[in-house]
Amino acid sequence: MASSHKIAVIQLHPKPMQIESNYTNAAQFIHDAASKGAQLAVLPEYHLTNWVPKDPKWSEVCGQWKLYLNRYRALAKECNICIVPGTIVERHQDEKTEEDRFINVAYFIDNEGEILGQYQKKNLWHPERPHLTSSTHEPHEVIQTPVGPVGLLICWDLAFPEAFRELIMAGAKIIIIPTFWALSDCSPYGLAVNPRSEALFLESTITSRTFENTCAVVFVNAGGPVGSSNSNYAGLSRVAVPFLGALGDETKDSNEEGMSIVDLDMRHVEEAEANYKVREDLAKEDWHYMYQRKETLRREKL
């Protein structure tokens, strides 16, 4: 019998460089989610800092990553809830050059405060590339969690079906995507044609990914302040499943800060696979797109 999971989608408004204030706000949402029976709480990308890499204090703040990661671990144990604390930008020193490098990392923390897995952002959005280091050719790995086999992706990874395929072929059934996606990420041409082009991108792509991979997608984006529906933040945080599309009444059609608690019925995922048989086809040795299968098998042998 398919399981059901209560998931808190927290569309936080990250105030630029106000790391302690943002953490306190996130913790309040998580306490609220736990009190309402949520098993998992997910925050957006850059939820502690916003995206301001040219701020003179950026390096200093990113050096505090371990402090906040440990605070989320303690919070997960205190509240008996699993947490994906969006992403945390980490400052590390390059062993060869001794220069600072910055990586954007998502963690899955279980309800006992243990880190079950992590993922470093691979597909960097173009403005991120001068500031962050990609995980490049590191494989996408599935994490075994209390809510089932999970894959972590981050923001612009959404645009690459290959990332989903790699996770699905490894057994992931829920893909969690912390995001910092703005309406202004579109080009001037695109904005002139459709000012909500990025919203169209998100709404179309997230639902498509659930069907083409017979999986659930937990997409959690940053939001603007409450009462600022005309802000540049895209929001639209949701849980999406095959057959139904977007779930999360408080956030799926909003770009303001807020939280949706969604009952994710995994039967939708199982029934989608029974109907479309995507995973079944991917598992066949004679699957048409052998380049991807050969690479997956090579990694399994390592």
mmCIF file of C-alpha atoms in Angstrom:
data_model
loop_
_atom_site.group_PDB
_atom_site.id
_atom_site.type_symbol
_atom_site.label_atom_id
_atom_site.label_comp_id
_atom_site.label_asym_id
_atom_site.label_seq_id
_atom_site.Cartn_x
_atom_site.Cartn_y
_atom_site.Cartn_z
ATOM 1 C CA MET A 1 0.000 0.000 0.000
ATOM 2 C CA ALA A 2 1.381 3.414 -0.992
ATOM 3 C CA SER A 3 2.331 5.746 1.845
ATOM 4 C CA SER A 4 1.296 9.338 2.490
ATOM 5 C CA HIS A 5 3.533 12.132 3.804
ATOM 6 C CA LYS A 6 2.690 15.549 5.209
ATOM 7 C CA ILE A 7 5.142 18.091 3.769
ATOM 8 C CA ALA A 8 5.582 21.734 4.735
ATOM 9 C CA VAL A 9 6.505 23.967 1.807
ATOM 10 C CA ILE A 10 7.956 27.146 3.370
ATOM 11 C CA GLN A 11 8.086 30.047 0.897
ATOM 12 C CA LEU A 12 10.368 32.232 3.018
ATOM 13 C CA HIS A 13 11.276 35.838 2.249
ATOM 14 C CA PRO A 14 15.073 35.988 2.692
ATOM 15 C CA LYS A 15 16.149 39.440 3.841
ATOM 16 C CA PRO A 16 19.551 40.237 2.283
ATOM 17 C CA MET A 17 22.408 39.334 4.624
ATOM 18 C CA GLN A 18 20.181 39.218 7.709
ATOM 19 C CA ILE A 19 21.223 35.677 8.468
ATOM 20 C CA GLU A 20 20.099 35.466 12.103
ATOM 21 C CA SER A 21 16.739 37.081 11.392
ATOM 22 C CA ASN A 22 16.153 34.733 8.468
ATOM 23 C CA TYR A 23 17.047 31.706 10.574
ATOM 24 C CA THR A 24 14.686 32.801 13.339
ATOM 25 C CA ASN A 25 11.872 33.252 10.833
ATOM 26 C CA ALA A 26 12.562 29.846 9.277
ATOM 27 C CA ALA A 27 12.623 28.187 12.702
ATOM 28 C CA GLN A 28 9.241 29.693 13.567
ATOM 29 C CA PHE A 29 7.737 28.270 10.379
ATOM 30 C CA ILE A 30 9.278 24.862 11.138
ATOM 31 C CA HIS A 31 7.905 24.851 14.689
ATOM 32 C CA ASP A 32 4.476 25.666 13.247
ATOM 33 C CA ALA A 33 4.787 22.924 10.627
ATOM 34 C CA ALA A 34 5.747 20.355 13.245
ATOM 35 C CA SER A 35 2.812 21.361 15.453
ATOM 36 C CA LYS A 36 0.524 20.664 12.490
ATOM 37 C CA GLY A 37 1.911 17.176 11.977
ATOM 38 C CA ALA A 38 4.315 17.775 9.077
ATOM 39 C CA GLN A 39 6.958 15.074 8.644
ATOM 40 C CA LEU A 40 9.194 17.164 6.388
ATOM 41 C CA ALA A 41 9.827 20.918 6.105
ATOM 42 C CA VAL A 42 11.593 22.412 3.088
ATOM 43 C CA LEU A 43 13.033 25.936 2.763
ATOM 44 C CA PRO A 44 14.190 27.893 -0.326
ATOM 45 C CA GLU A 45 17.633 28.319 -1.824
ATOM 46 C CA TYR A 46 19.719 31.162 -0.297
ATOM 47 C CA HIS A 47 17.158 31.452 2.493
ATOM 48 C CA LEU A 48 19.745 32.655 5.027
ATOM 49 C CA THR A 49 21.494 35.287 2.906
ATOM 50 C CA ASN A 50 19.496 36.059 -0.224
ATOM 51 C CA TRP A 51 21.697 36.246 -3.356
ATOM 52 C CA VAL A 52 24.145 39.125 -2.790
ATOM 53 C CA PRO A 53 27.613 37.681 -3.527
ATOM 54 C CA LYS A 54 29.188 41.125 -3.967
ATOM 55 C CA ASP A 55 28.266 42.213 -0.460
ATOM 56 C CA PRO A 56 31.513 42.905 1.485
ATOM 57 C CA LYS A 57 30.365 40.607 4.293
ATOM 58 C CA TRP A 58 29.401 37.715 2.005
ATOM 59 C CA SER A 59 32.572 35.724 2.653
ATOM 60 C CA GLU A 60 32.360 36.214 6.406
ATOM 61 C CA VAL A 61 28.721 35.153 6.557
ATOM 62 C CA CYS A 62 29.293 32.089 4.368
ATOM 63 C CA GLY A 63 32.033 31.048 6.771
ATOM 64 C CA GLN A 64 29.311 30.460 9.388
ATOM 65 C CA TRP A 65 27.663 27.657 7.409
ATOM 66 C CA LYS A 66 28.479 24.882 9.884
ATOM 67 C CA LEU A 67 26.957 26.815 12.793
ATOM 68 C CA TYR A 68 23.603 27.106 11.037
ATOM 69 C CA LEU A 69 23.673 23.560 9.701
ATOM 70 C CA ASN A 70 24.112 22.303 13.263
ATOM 71 C CA ARG A 71 21.299 24.560 14.471
ATOM 72 C CA TYR A 72 18.985 22.987 11.904
ATOM 73 C CA ARG A 73 20.093 19.541 13.053
ATOM 74 C CA ALA A 74 19.191 20.424 16.627
ATOM 75 C CA LEU A 75 15.886 21.940 15.478
ATOM 76 C CA ALA A 76 14.971 18.777 13.541
ATOM 77 C CA LYS A 77 15.557 16.652 16.631
ATOM 78 C CA GLU A 78 13.706 19.083 18.896
ATOM 79 C CA CYS A 79 10.652 19.199 16.627
ATOM 80 C CA ASN A 80 10.820 15.544 15.506
ATOM 81 C CA ILE A 81 10.675 16.638 11.865
ATOM 82 C CA CYS A 82 12.862 16.080 8.814
ATOM 83 C CA ILE A 83 14.285 19.293 7.352
ATOM 84 C CA VAL A 84 15.770 20.290 4.017
ATOM 85 C CA PRO A 85 17.127 23.707 5.048
ATOM 86 C CA GLY A 86 16.981 25.145 1.544
ATOM 87 C CA THR A 87 20.565 25.689 0.545
ATOM 88 C CA ILE A 88 23.452 26.973 2.601
ATOM 89 C CA VAL A 89 26.380 28.655 0.869
ATOM 90 C CA GLU A 90 29.626 27.331 2.312
ATOM 91 C CA ARG A 91 33.069 28.910 2.242
ATOM 92 C CA HIS A 92 35.965 26.489 1.907
ATOM 93 C CA GLN A 93 39.646 26.941 1.215
ATOM 94 C CA ASP A 94 41.008 25.381 -1.953
ATOM 95 C CA GLU A 95 43.735 22.912 -0.974
ATOM 96 C CA LYS A 96 45.936 23.786 -3.949
ATOM 97 C CA THR A 97 45.526 27.550 -4.308
ATOM 98 C CA GLU A 98 44.533 28.282 -0.687
ATOM 99 C CA GLU A 99 41.929 30.657 -2.125
ATOM 100 C CA ASP A 100 38.372 30.744 -0.848
ATOM 101 C CA ARG A 101 35.773 28.927 -2.876
ATOM 102 C CA PHE A 102 32.032 28.906 -2.332
ATOM 103 C CA ILE A 103 29.656 26.018 -2.825
ATOM 104 C CA ASN A 104 25.848 25.956 -2.669
ATOM 105 C CA VAL A 105 24.654 22.890 -0.761
ATOM 106 C CA ALA A 106 21.315 21.293 0.127
ATOM 107 C CA TYR A 107 21.117 18.815 3.027
ATOM 108 C CA PHE A 108 18.536 16.255 4.082
ATOM 109 C CA ILE A 109 18.346 16.125 7.886
ATOM 110 C CA ASP A 110 16.187 13.444 9.476
ATOM 111 C CA ASN A 111 13.925 13.852 12.498
ATOM 112 C CA GLU A 112 16.718 12.718 14.833
ATOM 113 C CA GLY A 113 19.041 15.448 13.596
ATOM 114 C CA GLU A 114 21.207 13.186 11.458
ATOM 115 C CA ILE A 115 22.408 14.259 8.012
ATOM 116 C CA LEU A 116 21.272 11.544 5.621
ATOM 117 C CA GLY A 117 22.674 13.127 2.484
ATOM 118 C CA GLN A 118 23.668 16.306 0.711
ATOM 119 C CA TYR A 119 23.950 17.747 -2.779
ATOM 120 C CA GLN A 120 26.167 20.501 -4.172
ATOM 121 C CA LYS A 121 24.534 22.514 -6.953
ATOM 122 C CA LYS A 122 25.684 21.335 -10.355
ATOM 123 C CA ASN A 123 23.953 23.483 -12.977
ATOM 124 C CA LEU A 124 24.823 27.020 -11.954
ATOM 125 C CA TRP A 125 22.691 29.877 -13.278
ATOM 126 C CA HIS A 126 24.852 32.171 -15.426
ATOM 127 C CA PRO A 127 25.247 35.004 -12.861
ATOM 128 C CA GLU A 128 26.322 32.445 -10.233
ATOM 129 C CA ARG A 129 29.261 31.089 -12.178
ATOM 130 C CA PRO A 130 31.793 33.803 -11.255
ATOM 131 C CA HIS A 131 31.048 33.207 -7.564
ATOM 132 C CA LEU A 132 30.239 29.518 -6.988
ATOM 133 C CA THR A 133 31.930 26.192 -7.687
ATOM 134 C CA SER A 134 29.837 23.521 -9.432
ATOM 135 C CA SER A 135 29.824 19.828 -8.496
ATOM 136 C CA THR A 136 30.444 19.228 -12.241
ATOM 137 C CA HIS A 137 30.712 15.476 -12.907
ATOM 138 C CA GLU A 138 29.840 14.193 -9.441
ATOM 139 C CA PRO A 139 26.869 11.794 -9.806
ATOM 140 C CA HIS A 140 23.390 12.600 -8.570
ATOM 141 C CA GLU A 141 22.769 10.308 -5.604
ATOM 142 C CA VAL A 142 19.530 9.048 -4.070
ATOM 143 C CA ILE A 143 19.041 9.467 -0.320
ATOM 144 C CA GLN A 144 17.080 6.896 1.699
ATOM 145 C CA THR A 145 14.870 8.918 4.071
ATOM 146 C CA PRO A 146 11.850 8.493 6.362
ATOM 147 C CA VAL A 147 9.653 9.733 3.483
ATOM 148 C CA GLY A 148 11.161 7.326 0.963
ATOM 149 C CA PRO A 149 13.936 7.547 -1.647
ATOM 150 C CA VAL A 150 14.677 11.226 -2.301
ATOM 151 C CA GLY A 151 16.763 13.128 -4.818
ATOM 152 C CA LEU A 152 17.959 16.674 -4.192
ATOM 153 C CA LEU A 153 18.295 19.262 -6.952
ATOM 154 C CA ILE A 154 18.688 23.039 -6.746
ATOM 155 C CA CYS A 155 16.950 25.764 -8.776
ATOM 156 C CA TRP A 156 18.389 25.820 -12.313
ATOM 157 C CA ASP A 157 18.850 22.038 -12.215
ATOM 158 C CA LEU A 158 15.114 21.992 -12.949
ATOM 159 C CA ALA A 159 15.893 22.941 -16.556
ATOM 160 C CA PHE A 160 17.898 19.761 -17.157
ATOM 161 C CA PRO A 161 15.883 16.548 -17.645
ATOM 162 C CA GLU A 162 19.127 14.594 -17.409
ATOM 163 C CA ALA A 163 19.372 15.367 -13.689
ATOM 164 C CA PHE A 164 15.921 13.894 -13.092
ATOM 165 C CA ARG A 165 16.624 10.853 -15.245
ATOM 166 C CA GLU A 166 19.798 10.043 -13.323
ATOM 167 C CA LEU A 167 17.951 10.230 -10.001
ATOM 168 C CA ILE A 168 14.922 8.277 -11.242
ATOM 169 C CA MET A 169 17.106 5.522 -12.665
ATOM 170 C CA ALA A 170 18.735 5.275 -9.247
ATOM 171 C CA GLY A 171 15.335 4.852 -7.586
ATOM 172 C CA ALA A 172 14.283 8.321 -6.396
ATOM 173 C CA LYS A 173 10.534 8.856 -6.087
ATOM 174 C CA ILE A 174 10.494 12.350 -4.587
ATOM 175 C CA ILE A 175 12.646 15.146 -6.028
ATOM 176 C CA ILE A 176 13.132 18.122 -3.698
ATOM 177 C CA ILE A 177 14.190 21.420 -5.278
ATOM 178 C CA PRO A 178 15.051 24.450 -3.099
ATOM 179 C CA THR A 179 15.002 27.464 -5.410
ATOM 180 C CA PHE A 180 15.685 31.183 -5.687
ATOM 181 C CA TRP A 181 13.913 32.062 -8.953
ATOM 182 C CA ALA A 182 12.813 35.579 -9.851
ATOM 183 C CA LEU A 183 10.436 36.879 -12.513
ATOM 184 C CA SER A 184 13.269 39.106 -13.798
ATOM 185 C CA ASP A 185 15.446 36.086 -14.655
ATOM 186 C CA CYS A 186 13.919 36.324 -18.123
ATOM 187 C CA SER A 187 15.552 38.329 -20.930
ATOM 188 C CA PRO A 188 14.218 41.778 -21.928
ATOM 189 C CA TYR A 189 12.753 40.191 -25.045
ATOM 190 C CA GLY A 190 10.941 37.516 -23.067
ATOM 191 C CA LEU A 191 9.627 40.014 -20.528
ATOM 192 C CA ALA A 192 8.310 42.214 -23.312
ATOM 193 C CA VAL A 193 6.482 39.267 -24.836
ATOM 194 C CA ASN A 194 5.204 37.947 -21.487
ATOM 195 C CA PRO A 195 6.036 39.628 -18.140
ATOM 196 C CA ARG A 196 5.209 36.339 -16.403
ATOM 197 C CA SER A 197 7.317 34.190 -18.679
ATOM 198 C CA GLU A 198 9.343 32.762 -15.768
ATOM 199 C CA ALA A 199 6.158 31.800 -13.935
ATOM 200 C CA LEU A 200 5.043 29.988 -17.097
ATOM 201 C CA PHE A 201 8.430 28.247 -17.234
ATOM 202 C CA LEU A 202 8.086 27.015 -13.649
ATOM 203 C CA GLU A 203 4.443 25.979 -13.770
ATOM 204 C CA SER A 204 4.898 24.084 -17.050
ATOM 205 C CA THR A 205 8.213 22.422 -16.292
ATOM 206 C CA ILE A 206 7.499 21.246 -12.752
ATOM 207 C CA THR A 207 4.324 19.444 -13.797
ATOM 208 C CA SER A 208 6.012 17.997 -16.886
ATOM 209 C CA ARG A 209 8.806 16.545 -14.751
ATOM 210 C CA THR A 210 6.303 14.666 -12.565
ATOM 211 C CA PHE A 211 4.681 12.990 -15.569
ATOM 212 C CA GLU A 212 7.806 12.205 -17.558
ATOM 213 C CA ASN A 213 9.551 10.705 -14.509
ATOM 214 C CA THR A 214 6.558 9.289 -12.587
ATOM 215 C CA CYS A 215 7.723 11.092 -9.462
ATOM 216 C CA ALA A 216 6.654 13.765 -6.993
ATOM 217 C CA VAL A 217 8.371 17.153 -7.032
ATOM 218 C CA VAL A 218 8.694 19.345 -3.954
ATOM 219 C CA PHE A 219 9.535 22.788 -5.338
ATOM 220 C CA VAL A 220 10.225 25.505 -2.760
ATOM 221 C CA ASN A 221 11.013 29.014 -3.985
ATOM 222 C CA ALA A 222 11.718 32.268 -2.176
ATOM 223 C CA GLY A 223 8.828 34.690 -1.765
ATOM 224 C CA GLY A 224 8.481 38.419 -1.304
ATOM 225 C CA PRO A 225 7.239 40.141 1.853
ATOM 226 C CA VAL A 226 3.613 39.621 2.804
ATOM 227 C CA GLY A 227 1.487 42.214 1.007
ATOM 228 C CA SER A 228 3.905 42.654 -1.914
ATOM 229 C CA SER A 229 2.293 40.566 -4.638
ATOM 230 C CA ASN A 230 3.823 42.825 -7.309
ATOM 231 C CA SER A 231 7.401 42.064 -6.188
ATOM 232 C CA ASN A 232 10.039 40.457 -8.395
ATOM 233 C CA TYR A 233 9.941 37.187 -6.451
ATOM 234 C CA ALA A 234 8.364 34.344 -8.416
ATOM 235 C CA GLY A 235 7.263 32.163 -5.484
ATOM 236 C CA LEU A 236 4.818 29.471 -6.713
ATOM 237 C CA SER A 237 6.118 26.893 -4.212
ATOM 238 C CA ARG A 238 4.280 23.607 -4.473
ATOM 239 C CA VAL A 239 4.245 19.859 -4.287
ATOM 240 C CA ALA A 240 3.467 18.466 -7.728
ATOM 241 C CA VAL A 241 2.337 14.953 -8.609
ATOM 242 C CA PRO A 242 1.159 13.168 -11.763
ATOM 243 C CA PHE A 243 -2.574 13.336 -12.530
ATOM 244 C CA LEU A 244 -3.173 16.321 -10.189
ATOM 245 C CA GLY A 245 -0.371 18.777 -10.911
ATOM 246 C CA ALA A 246 0.304 21.482 -8.302
ATOM 247 C CA LEU A 247 -0.724 21.147 -4.643
ATOM 248 C CA GLY A 248 -0.280 23.737 -1.885
ATOM 249 C CA ASP A 249 -3.091 26.258 -1.723
ATOM 250 C CA GLU A 250 -1.220 28.858 0.367
ATOM 251 C CA THR A 251 1.776 29.186 -1.971
ATOM 252 C CA LYS A 252 1.277 27.542 -5.369
ATOM 253 C CA ASP A 253 -0.350 30.645 -6.873
ATOM 254 C CA SER A 254 1.427 33.225 -4.705
ATOM 255 C CA ASN A 255 4.758 35.039 -4.675
ATOM 256 C CA GLU A 256 4.469 36.242 -1.059
ATOM 257 C CA GLU A 257 5.971 34.641 2.019
ATOM 258 C CA GLY A 258 3.838 31.837 3.414
ATOM 259 C CA MET A 259 3.594 28.111 4.060
ATOM 260 C CA SER A 260 1.577 25.285 2.571
ATOM 261 C CA ILE A 261 1.228 21.922 4.284
ATOM 262 C CA VAL A 262 0.527 19.273 1.695
ATOM 263 C CA ASP A 263 -0.554 15.671 2.085
ATOM 264 C CA LEU A 264 1.550 13.849 -0.482
ATOM 265 C CA ASP A 265 -0.135 10.564 -1.399
ATOM 266 C CA MET A 266 2.507 8.384 -3.035
ATOM 267 C CA ARG A 267 -0.218 6.310 -4.673
ATOM 268 C CA HIS A 268 -0.310 9.005 -7.368
ATOM 269 C CA VAL A 269 3.326 8.213 -8.158
ATOM 270 C CA GLU A 270 2.802 4.441 -8.127
ATOM 271 C CA GLU A 271 -0.314 4.644 -10.303
ATOM 272 C CA ALA A 272 1.475 6.950 -12.749
ATOM 273 C CA GLU A 273 4.251 4.391 -13.135
ATOM 274 C CA ALA A 274 1.711 1.593 -13.566
ATOM 275 C CA ASN A 275 0.128 3.613 -16.369
ATOM 276 C CA TYR A 276 3.138 5.152 -18.146
ATOM 277 C CA LYS A 277 5.821 2.545 -17.249
ATOM 278 C CA VAL A 278 8.622 5.105 -17.561
ATOM 279 C CA ARG A 279 10.811 3.514 -14.906
ATOM 280 C CA GLU A 280 10.161 0.085 -16.396
ATOM 281 C CA ASP A 281 11.404 1.242 -19.775
ATOM 282 C CA LEU A 282 14.425 2.994 -18.294
ATOM 283 C CA ALA A 283 15.452 -0.230 -16.556
ATOM 284 C CA LYS A 284 15.512 -2.297 -19.762
ATOM 285 C CA GLU A 285 18.931 -3.239 -21.064
ATOM 286 C CA ASP A 286 17.891 -2.355 -24.606
ATOM 287 C CA TRP A 287 16.521 1.074 -23.662
ATOM 288 C CA HIS A 288 16.965 3.332 -26.690
ATOM 289 C CA TYR A 289 19.105 6.037 -25.085
ATOM 290 C CA MET A 290 22.044 3.808 -24.260
ATOM 291 C CA TYR A 291 24.506 6.667 -23.679
ATOM 292 C CA GLN A 292 22.814 7.466 -20.392
ATOM 293 C CA ARG A 293 22.334 3.850 -19.365
ATOM 294 C CA LYS A 294 25.985 3.004 -20.028
ATOM 295 C CA GLU A 295 27.102 5.888 -17.846
ATOM 296 C CA THR A 296 24.770 4.813 -15.026
ATOM 297 C CA LEU A 297 26.016 1.216 -15.194
ATOM 298 C CA ARG A 298 29.638 2.426 -15.237
ATOM 299 C CA ARG A 299 29.098 4.354 -12.029
ATOM 300 C CA GLU A 300 27.394 1.386 -10.374
ATOM 301 C CA LYS A 301 30.506 -0.718 -11.027
ATOM 302 C CA LEU A 302 32.884 1.822 -9.477
#
